[in-house]
Short mmCIF file of N, CA, C and O in Angstrom, two decimals:
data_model
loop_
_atom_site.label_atom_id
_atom_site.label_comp_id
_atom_site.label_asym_id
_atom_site.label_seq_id
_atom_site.Cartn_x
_atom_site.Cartn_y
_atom_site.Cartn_z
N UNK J 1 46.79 111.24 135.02
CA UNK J 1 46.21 112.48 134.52
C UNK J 1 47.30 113.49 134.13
O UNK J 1 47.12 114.33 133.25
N UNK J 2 48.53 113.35 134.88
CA UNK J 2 48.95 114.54 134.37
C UNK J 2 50.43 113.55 133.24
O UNK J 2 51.21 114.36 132.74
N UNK J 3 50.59 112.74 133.06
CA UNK J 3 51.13 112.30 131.51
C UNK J 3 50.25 112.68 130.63
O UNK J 3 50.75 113.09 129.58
N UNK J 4 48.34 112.69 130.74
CA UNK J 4 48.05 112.84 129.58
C UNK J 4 48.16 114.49 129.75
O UNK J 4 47.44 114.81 128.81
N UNK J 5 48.47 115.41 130.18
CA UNK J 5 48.15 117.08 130.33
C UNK J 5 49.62 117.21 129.61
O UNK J 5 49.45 118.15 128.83
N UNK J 6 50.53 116.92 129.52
CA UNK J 6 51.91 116.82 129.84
C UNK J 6 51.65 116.53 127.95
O UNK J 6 51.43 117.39 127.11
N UNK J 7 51.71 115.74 127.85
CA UNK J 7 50.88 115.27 126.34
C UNK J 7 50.44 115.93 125.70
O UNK J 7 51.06 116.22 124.68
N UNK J 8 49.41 116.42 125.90
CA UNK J 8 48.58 117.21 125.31
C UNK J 8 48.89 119.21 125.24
O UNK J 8 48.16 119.98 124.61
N UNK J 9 49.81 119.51 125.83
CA UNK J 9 50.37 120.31 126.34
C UNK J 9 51.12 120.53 125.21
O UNK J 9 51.10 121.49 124.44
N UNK J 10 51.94 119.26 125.19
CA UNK J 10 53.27 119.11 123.87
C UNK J 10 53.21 119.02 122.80
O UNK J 10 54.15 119.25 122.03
N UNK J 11 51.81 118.59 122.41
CA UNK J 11 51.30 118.62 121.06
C UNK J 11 50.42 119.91 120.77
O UNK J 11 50.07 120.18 119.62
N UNK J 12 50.06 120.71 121.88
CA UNK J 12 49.58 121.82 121.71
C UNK J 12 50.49 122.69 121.24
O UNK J 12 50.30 123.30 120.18
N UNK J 13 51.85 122.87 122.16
CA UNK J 13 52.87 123.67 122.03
C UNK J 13 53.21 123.70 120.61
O UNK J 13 53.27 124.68 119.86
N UNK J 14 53.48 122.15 120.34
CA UNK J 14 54.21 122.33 119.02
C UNK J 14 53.63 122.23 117.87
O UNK J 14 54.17 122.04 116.78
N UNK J 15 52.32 122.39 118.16
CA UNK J 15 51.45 122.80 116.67
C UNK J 15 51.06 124.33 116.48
O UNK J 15 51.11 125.06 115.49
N UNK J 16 50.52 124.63 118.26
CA UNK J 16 50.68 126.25 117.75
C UNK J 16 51.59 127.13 118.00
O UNK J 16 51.70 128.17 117.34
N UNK J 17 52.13 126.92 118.68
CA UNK J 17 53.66 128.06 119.47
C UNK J 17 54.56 127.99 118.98
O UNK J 17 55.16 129.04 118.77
N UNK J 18 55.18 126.69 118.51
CA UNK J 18 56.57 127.12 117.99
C UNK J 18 56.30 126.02 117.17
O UNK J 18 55.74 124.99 117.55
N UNK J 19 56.79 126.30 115.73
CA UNK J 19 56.85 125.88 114.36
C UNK J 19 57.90 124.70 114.78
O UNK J 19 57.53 124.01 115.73
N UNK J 20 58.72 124.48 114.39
CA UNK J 20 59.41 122.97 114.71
C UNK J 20 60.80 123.00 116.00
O UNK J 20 61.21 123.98 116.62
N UNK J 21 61.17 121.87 116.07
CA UNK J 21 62.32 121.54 117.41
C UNK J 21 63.37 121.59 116.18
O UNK J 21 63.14 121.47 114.98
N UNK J 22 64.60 121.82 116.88
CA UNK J 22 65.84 121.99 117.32
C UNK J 22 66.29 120.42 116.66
O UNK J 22 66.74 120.13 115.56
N UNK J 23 66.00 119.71 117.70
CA UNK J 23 65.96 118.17 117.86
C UNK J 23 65.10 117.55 116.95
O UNK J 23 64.14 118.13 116.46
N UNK J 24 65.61 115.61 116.52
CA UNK J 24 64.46 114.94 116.54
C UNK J 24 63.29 115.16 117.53
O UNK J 24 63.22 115.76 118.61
N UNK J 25 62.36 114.45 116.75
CA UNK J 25 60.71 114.30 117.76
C UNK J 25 61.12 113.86 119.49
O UNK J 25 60.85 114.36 120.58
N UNK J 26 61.79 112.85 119.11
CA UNK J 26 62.33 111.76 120.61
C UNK J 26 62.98 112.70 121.31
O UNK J 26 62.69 112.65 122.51
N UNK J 27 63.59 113.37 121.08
CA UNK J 27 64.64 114.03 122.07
C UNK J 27 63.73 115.74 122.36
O UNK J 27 63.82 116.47 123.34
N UNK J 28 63.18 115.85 121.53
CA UNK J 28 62.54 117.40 121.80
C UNK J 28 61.36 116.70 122.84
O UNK J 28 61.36 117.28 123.93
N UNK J 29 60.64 115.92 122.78
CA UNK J 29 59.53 115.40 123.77
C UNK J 29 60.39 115.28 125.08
O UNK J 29 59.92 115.57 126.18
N UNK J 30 61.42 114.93 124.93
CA UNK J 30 62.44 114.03 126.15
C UNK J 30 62.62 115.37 126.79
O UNK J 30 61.95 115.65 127.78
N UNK J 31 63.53 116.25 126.27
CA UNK J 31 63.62 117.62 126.63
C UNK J 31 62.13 118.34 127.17
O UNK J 31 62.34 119.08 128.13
N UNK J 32 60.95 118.28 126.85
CA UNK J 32 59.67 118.72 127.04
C UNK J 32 59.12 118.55 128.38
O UNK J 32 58.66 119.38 129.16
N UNK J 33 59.29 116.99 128.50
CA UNK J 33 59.15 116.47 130.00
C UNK J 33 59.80 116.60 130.36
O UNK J 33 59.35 116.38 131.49
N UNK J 34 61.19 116.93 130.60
CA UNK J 34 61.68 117.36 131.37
C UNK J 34 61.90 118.25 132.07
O UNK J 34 62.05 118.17 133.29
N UNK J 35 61.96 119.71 131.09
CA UNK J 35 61.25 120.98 131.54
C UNK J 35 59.87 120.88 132.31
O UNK J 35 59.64 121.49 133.35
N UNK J 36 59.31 120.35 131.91
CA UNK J 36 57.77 120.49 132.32
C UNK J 36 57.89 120.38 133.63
O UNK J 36 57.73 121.26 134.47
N UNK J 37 58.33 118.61 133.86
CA UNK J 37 58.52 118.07 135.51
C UNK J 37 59.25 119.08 136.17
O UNK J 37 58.60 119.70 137.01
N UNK J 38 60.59 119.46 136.00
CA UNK J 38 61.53 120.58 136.30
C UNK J 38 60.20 122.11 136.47
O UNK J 38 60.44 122.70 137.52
N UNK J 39 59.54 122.48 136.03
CA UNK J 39 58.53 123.90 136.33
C UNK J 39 57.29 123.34 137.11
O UNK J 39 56.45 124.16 137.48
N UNK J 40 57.04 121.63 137.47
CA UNK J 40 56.40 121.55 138.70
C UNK J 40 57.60 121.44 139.99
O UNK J 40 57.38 122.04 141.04
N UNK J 41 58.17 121.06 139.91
CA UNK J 41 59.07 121.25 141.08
C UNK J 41 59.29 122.62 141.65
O UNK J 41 59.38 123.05 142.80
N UNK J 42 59.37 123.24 140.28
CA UNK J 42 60.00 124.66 140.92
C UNK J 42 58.65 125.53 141.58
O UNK J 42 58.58 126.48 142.35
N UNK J 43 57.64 124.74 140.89
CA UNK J 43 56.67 126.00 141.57
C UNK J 43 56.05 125.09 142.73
O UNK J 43 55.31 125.70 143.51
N UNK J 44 56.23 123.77 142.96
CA UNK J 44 56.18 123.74 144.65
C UNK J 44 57.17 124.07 145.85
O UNK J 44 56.91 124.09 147.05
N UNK J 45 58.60 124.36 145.09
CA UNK J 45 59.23 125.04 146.05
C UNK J 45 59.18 125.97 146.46
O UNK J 45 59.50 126.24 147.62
N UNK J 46 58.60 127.08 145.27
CA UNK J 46 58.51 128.79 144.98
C UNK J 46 57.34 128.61 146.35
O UNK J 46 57.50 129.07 147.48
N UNK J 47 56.47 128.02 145.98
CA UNK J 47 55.17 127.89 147.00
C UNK J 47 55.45 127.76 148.40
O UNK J 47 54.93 128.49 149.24
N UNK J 48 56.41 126.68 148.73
CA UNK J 48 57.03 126.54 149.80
C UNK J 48 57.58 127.79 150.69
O UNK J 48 57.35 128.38 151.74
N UNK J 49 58.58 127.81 149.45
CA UNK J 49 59.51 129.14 150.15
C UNK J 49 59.01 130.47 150.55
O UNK J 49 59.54 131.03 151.52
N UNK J 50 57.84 131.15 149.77
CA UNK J 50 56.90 132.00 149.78
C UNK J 50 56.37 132.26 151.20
O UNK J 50 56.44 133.19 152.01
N UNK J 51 55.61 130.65 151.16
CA UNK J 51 54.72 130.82 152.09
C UNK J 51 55.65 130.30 153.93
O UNK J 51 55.15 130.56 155.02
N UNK J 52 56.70 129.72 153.77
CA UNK J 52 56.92 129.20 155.16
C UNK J 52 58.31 130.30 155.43
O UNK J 52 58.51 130.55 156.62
N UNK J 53 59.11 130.86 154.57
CA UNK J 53 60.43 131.44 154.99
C UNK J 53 59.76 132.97 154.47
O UNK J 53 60.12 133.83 155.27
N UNK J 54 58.91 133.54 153.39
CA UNK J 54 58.36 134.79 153.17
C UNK J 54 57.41 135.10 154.11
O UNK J 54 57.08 136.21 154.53
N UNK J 55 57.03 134.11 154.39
CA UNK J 55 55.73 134.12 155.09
C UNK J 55 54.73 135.16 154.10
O UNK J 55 54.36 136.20 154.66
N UNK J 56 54.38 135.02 153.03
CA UNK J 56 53.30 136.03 152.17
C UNK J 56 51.91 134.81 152.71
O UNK J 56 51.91 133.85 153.47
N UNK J 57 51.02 135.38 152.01
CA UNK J 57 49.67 135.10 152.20
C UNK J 57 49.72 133.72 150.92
O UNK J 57 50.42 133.92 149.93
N UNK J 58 49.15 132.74 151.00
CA UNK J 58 49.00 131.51 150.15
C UNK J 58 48.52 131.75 148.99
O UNK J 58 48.88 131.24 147.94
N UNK J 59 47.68 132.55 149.15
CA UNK J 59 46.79 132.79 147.21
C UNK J 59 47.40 133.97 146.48
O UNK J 59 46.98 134.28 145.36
N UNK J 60 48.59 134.78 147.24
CA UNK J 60 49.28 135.94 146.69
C UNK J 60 50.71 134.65 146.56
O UNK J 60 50.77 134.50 145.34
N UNK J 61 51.57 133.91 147.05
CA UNK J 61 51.85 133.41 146.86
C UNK J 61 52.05 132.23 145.39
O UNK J 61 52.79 132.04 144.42
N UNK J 62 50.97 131.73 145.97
CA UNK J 62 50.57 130.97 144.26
C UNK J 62 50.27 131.71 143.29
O UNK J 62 50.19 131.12 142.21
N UNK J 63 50.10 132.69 143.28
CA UNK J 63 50.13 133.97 141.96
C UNK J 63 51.85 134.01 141.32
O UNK J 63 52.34 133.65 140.25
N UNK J 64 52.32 134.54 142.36
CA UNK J 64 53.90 134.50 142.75
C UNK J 64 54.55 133.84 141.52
O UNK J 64 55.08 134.25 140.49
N UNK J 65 54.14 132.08 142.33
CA UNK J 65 54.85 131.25 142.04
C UNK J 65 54.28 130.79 140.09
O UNK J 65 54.99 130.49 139.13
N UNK J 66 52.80 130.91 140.20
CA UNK J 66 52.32 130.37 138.80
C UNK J 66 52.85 131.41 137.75
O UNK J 66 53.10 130.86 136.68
N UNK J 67 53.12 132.90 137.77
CA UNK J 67 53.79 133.68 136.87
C UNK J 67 55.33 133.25 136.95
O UNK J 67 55.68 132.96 135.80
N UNK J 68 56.39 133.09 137.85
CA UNK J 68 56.96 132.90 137.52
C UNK J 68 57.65 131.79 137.21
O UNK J 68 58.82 131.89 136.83
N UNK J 69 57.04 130.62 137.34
CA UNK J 69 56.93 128.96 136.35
C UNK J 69 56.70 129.27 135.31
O UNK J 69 57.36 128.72 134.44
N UNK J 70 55.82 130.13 134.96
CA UNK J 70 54.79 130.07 133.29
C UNK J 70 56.57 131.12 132.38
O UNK J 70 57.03 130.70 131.32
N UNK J 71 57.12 132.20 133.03
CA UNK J 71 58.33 132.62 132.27
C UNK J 71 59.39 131.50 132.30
O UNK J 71 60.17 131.44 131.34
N UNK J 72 59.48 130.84 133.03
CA UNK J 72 60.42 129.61 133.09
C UNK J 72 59.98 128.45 132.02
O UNK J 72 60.54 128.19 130.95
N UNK J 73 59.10 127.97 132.45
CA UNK J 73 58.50 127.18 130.85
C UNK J 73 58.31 128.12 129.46
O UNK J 73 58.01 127.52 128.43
N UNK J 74 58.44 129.27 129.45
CA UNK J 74 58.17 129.69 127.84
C UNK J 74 59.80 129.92 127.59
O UNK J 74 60.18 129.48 126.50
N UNK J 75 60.65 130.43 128.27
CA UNK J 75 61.86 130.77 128.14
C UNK J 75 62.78 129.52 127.79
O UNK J 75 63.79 129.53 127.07
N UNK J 76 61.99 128.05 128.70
CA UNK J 76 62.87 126.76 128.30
C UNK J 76 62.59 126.28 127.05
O UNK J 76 63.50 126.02 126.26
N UNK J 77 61.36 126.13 126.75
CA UNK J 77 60.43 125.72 125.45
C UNK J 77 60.87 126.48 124.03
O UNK J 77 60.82 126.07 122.87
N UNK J 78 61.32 127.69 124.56
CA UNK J 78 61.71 128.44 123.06
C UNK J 78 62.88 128.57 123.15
O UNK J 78 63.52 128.61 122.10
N UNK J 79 63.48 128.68 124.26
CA UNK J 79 65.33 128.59 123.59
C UNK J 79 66.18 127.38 123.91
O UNK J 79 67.41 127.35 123.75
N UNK J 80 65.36 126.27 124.42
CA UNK J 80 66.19 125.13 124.90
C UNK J 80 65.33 123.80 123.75
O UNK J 80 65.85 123.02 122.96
N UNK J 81 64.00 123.99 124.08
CA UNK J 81 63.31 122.78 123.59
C UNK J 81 63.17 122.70 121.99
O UNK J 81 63.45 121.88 121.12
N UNK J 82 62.60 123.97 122.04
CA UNK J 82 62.08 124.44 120.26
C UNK J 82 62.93 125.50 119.75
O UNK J 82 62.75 125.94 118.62
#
């Protein structure tokens, strides 16, 4: 499920958000998943760290963490990917 989100994500991105890659197709997708996987990691650590060393509340937390993944994926996508 989440290759096809991951997918569908990338063909979303790059039909409406940003006009063309940097890169060939192969290497801008390659770069894509990679970011992508790289902004789930980071927001189960953000989650982690939040909630067991911040000790914040879990659903203020995952707020936390989903805004600041979502600036990390637009910031990689437009000046690294596309």
């Amino acid at each position: 499920a989440m290759g096809v989100a991951i997918i569908f994500n990338y063909i979303l991105t790059k039909s409406i958000v940003f006009d063309t890659g940097r890169y060939n197709a192969k290497l801008t997708f390659i770069l894509f998943m990679a970011f992508t996987l790289t902004g789930v990691v980071l927001n189960q650590f953000l989650l982690w760290f939040f909630v067991e060393h911040l000790t914040l509340n879990i659903k203020l937390s995952k707020v936390f963490a989903v805004a600041l993944v979502a600036v990390f994926n637009y910031f990689t996508k437009k000046y690294i990917v596309f």
